[in-house]
CSV table of C-alpha atoms in Angstrom, one decimal:
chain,number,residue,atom,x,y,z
A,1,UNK,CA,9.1,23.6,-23.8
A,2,UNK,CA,6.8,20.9,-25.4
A,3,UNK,CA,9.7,18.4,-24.8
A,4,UNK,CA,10.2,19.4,-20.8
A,5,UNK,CA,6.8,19.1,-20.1
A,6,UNK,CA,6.3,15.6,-21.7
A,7,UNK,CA,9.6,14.6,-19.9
A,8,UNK,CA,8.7,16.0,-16.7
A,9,UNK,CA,5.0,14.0,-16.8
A,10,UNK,CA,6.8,11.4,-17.9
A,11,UNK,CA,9.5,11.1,-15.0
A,12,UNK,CA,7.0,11.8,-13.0
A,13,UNK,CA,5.2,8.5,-14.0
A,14,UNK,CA,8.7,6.6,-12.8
A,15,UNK,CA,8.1,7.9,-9.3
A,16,UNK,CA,4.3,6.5,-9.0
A,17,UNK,CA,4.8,3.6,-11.3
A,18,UNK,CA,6.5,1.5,-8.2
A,19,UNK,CA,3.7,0.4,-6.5
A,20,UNK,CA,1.5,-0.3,-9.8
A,21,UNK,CA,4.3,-2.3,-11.1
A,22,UNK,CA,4.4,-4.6,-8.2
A,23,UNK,CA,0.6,-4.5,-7.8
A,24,UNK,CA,0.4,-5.5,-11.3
A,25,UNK,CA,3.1,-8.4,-11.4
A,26,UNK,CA,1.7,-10.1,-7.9
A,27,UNK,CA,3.0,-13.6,-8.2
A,28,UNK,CA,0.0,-15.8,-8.5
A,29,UNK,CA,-0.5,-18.5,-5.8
A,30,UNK,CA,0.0,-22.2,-7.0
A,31,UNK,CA,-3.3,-24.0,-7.8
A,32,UNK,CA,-5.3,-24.6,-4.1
A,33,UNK,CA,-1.8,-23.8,-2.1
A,34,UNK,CA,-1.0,-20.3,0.0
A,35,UNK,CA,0.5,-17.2,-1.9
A,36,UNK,CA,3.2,-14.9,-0.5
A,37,UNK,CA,3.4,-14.5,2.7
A,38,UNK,CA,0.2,-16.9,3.8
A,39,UNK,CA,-1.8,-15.1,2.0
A,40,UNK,CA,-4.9,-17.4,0.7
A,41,UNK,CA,-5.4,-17.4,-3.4
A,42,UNK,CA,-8.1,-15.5,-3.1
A,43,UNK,CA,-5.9,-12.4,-2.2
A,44,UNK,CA,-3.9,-10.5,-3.7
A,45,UNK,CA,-0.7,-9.8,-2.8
A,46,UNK,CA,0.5,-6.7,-1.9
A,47,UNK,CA,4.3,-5.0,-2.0
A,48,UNK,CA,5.4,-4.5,1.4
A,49,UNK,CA,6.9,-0.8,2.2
A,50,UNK,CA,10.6,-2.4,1.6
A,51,UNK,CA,9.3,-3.7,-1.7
A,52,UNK,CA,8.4,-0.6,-3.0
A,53,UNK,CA,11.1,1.0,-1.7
A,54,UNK,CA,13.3,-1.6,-3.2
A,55,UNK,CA,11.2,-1.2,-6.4
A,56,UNK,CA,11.5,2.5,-6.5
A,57,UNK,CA,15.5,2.2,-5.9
A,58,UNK,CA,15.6,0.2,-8.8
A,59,UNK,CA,13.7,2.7,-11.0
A,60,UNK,CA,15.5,5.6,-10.4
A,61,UNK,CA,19.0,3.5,-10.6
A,62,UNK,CA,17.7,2.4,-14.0
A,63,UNK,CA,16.8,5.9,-14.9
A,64,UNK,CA,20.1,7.1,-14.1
A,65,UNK,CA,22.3,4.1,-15.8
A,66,UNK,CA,20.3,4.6,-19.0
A,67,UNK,CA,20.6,8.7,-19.0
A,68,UNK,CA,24.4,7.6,-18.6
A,69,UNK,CA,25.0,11.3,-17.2
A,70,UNK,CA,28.0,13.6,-18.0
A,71,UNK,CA,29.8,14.5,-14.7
A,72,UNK,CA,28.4,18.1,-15.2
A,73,UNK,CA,24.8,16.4,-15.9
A,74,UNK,CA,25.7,13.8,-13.0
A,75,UNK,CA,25.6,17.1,-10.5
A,76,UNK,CA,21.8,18.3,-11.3
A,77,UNK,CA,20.8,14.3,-10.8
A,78,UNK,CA,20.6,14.9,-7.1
A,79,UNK,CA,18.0,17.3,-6.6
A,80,UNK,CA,15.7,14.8,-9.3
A,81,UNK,CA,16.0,11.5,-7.6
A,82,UNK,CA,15.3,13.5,-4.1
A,83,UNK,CA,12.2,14.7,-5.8
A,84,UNK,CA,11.5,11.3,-7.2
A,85,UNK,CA,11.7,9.6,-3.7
A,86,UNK,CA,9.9,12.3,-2.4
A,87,UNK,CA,6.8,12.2,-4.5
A,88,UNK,CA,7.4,8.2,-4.3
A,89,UNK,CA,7.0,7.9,-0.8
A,90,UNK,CA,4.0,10.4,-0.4
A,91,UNK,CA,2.5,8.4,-3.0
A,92,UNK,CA,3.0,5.3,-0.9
A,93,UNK,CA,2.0,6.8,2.3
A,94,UNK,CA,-1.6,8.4,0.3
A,95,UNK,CA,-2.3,4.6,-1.2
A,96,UNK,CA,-2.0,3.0,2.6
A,97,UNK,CA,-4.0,5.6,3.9
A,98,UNK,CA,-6.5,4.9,1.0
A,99,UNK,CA,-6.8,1.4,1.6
A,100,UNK,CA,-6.9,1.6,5.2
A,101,UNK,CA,-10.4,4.0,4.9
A,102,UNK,CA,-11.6,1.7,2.2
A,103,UNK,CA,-11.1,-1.5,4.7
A,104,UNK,CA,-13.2,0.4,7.7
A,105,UNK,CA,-16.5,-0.9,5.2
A,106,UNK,CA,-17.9,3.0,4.9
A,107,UNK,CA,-18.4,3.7,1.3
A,108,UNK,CA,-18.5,6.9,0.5
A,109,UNK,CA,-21.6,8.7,-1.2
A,110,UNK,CA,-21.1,9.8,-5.2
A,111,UNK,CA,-20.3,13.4,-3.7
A,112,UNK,CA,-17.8,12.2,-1.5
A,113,UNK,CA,-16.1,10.1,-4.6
A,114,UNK,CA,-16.0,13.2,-7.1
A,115,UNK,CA,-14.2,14.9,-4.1
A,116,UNK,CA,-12.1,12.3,-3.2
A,117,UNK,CA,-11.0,11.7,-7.1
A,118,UNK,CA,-10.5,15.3,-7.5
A,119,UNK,CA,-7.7,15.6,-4.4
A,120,UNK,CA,-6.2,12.7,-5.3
A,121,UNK,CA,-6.2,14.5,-9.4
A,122,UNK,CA,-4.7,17.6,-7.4
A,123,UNK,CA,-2.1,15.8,-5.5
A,124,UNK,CA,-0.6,14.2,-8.6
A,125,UNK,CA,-0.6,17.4,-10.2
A,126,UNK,CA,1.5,18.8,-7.7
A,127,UNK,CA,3.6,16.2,-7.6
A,128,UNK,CA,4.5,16.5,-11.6
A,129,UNK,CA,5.1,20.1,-11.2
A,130,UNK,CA,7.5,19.3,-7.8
A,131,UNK,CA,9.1,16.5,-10.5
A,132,UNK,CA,9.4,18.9,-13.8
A,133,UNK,CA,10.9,21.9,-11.4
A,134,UNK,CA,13.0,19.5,-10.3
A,135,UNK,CA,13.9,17.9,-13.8
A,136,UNK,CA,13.6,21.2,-15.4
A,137,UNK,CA,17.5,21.9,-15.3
A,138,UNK,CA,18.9,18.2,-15.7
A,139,UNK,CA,16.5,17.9,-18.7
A,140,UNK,CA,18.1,21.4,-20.4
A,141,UNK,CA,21.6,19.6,-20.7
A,142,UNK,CA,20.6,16.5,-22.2
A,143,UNK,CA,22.2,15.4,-25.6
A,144,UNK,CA,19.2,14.3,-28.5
A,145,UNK,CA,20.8,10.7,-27.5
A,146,UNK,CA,19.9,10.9,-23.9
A,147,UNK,CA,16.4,12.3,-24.8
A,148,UNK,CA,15.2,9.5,-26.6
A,149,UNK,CA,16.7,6.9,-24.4
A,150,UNK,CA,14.8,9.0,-21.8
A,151,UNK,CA,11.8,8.4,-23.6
A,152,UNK,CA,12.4,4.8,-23.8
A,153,UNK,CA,13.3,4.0,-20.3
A,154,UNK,CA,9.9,6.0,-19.3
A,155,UNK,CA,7.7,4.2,-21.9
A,156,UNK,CA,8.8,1.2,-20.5
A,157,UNK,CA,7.8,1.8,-17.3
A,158,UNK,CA,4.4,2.8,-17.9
A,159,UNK,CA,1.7,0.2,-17.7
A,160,UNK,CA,0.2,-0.8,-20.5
A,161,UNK,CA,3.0,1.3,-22.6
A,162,UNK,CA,2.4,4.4,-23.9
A,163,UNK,CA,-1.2,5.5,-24.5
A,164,UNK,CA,-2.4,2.4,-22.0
A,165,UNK,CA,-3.6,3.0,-19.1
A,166,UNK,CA,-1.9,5.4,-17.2
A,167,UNK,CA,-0.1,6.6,-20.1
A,168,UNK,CA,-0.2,9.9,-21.8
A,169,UNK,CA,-3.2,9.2,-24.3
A,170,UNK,CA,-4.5,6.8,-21.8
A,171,UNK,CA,-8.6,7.8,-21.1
A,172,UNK,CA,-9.6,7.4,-17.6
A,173,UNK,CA,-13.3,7.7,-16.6
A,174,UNK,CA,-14.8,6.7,-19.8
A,175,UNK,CA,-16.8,3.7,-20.7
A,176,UNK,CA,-14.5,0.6,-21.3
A,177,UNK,CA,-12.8,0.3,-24.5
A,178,UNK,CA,-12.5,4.1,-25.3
A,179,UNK,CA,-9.3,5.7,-25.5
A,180,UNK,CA,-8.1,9.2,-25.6
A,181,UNK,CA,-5.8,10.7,-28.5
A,182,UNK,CA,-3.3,9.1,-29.4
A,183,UNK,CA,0.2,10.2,-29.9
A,184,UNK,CA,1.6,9.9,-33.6
């Protein structure tokens, strides 16, 4: 049970992990000359809805390849890269929403933030239950093999690695420099 759970949370870091990847590799302009796009040096760039789509594709392809599925295994992957794209794409569509109010200048009070932060915790919650349902039965037919290269393909994906940053271990919220538990 441990094991499902960890995977699920896990996979469901692969379907999120799109957009920070790209945010967090943004090419960085030349000295004095334009970035992507136009864009000045001063910004930063920015993956465009067919980046992260392309991003995500990638992901889930890598996923897959690296599971190197039986054909009876290769039948439950389906329902988990719908899932994945699913939770992918709301993700995508919350973050442009969440830009877009925090580009109209209005900054919300302390109140307002602690709801906002606990929405957005509720969301992804949802979203690693839709992803562990979903991966649940795929997860059950896995060889020990499979598992740990599992493991690997997600820990790579995480930033910062595992107990980073939006890794399991990783503390949000705290003051800079501490860290949660870490795994052993």
């Amino acid at each position: 049970m441990k094991k499902t759970i960890i995977a699920a949370a896990t996979a469901a870091l692969i379907a999120g992990s799109a957009a920070s990847f790209a945010a967090n590799t943004g090419a960085t302009p030349a000295a004095g000359g334009p970035g992507p796009q136009g864009a000045e040096q001063s910004e930063r760039w920015r993956p465009s809805p067919a980046d992260q789509a392309a991003l995500t594709d990638a992901r889930i392809a890598a996923l897959k390849t690296g599971l190197k599925l039986t054909p009876d295994q290769d039948k439950l992957w389906p329902n988990v890269e719908t899932t994945l794209r699913d939770v992918a794409k709301d993700r995508q569509a919350r973050m442009a929403a969440w830009r877009t109010e925090r580009q109209s200048g209005q900054k919300p009070d302390p109140i307002a933030r602690m709801r906002l932060r606990a929405d957005a915790m509720t969301q992804r919650a949802t979203d690693l239950k839709k992803i562990a349902d979903a991966a649940e039965p795929l997860y059950k037919t896995l060889d020990d093999g499979q598992k740990h290269r599992l493991e690997i393909l997600l820990r790579q994906d995480m930033p910062g690695g595992p107990g980073g940053p939006g890794g399991p271990g990783g503390h949000h919220g705290g003051p800079r420099g501490e860290r949660g538990p870490q795994r052993g």
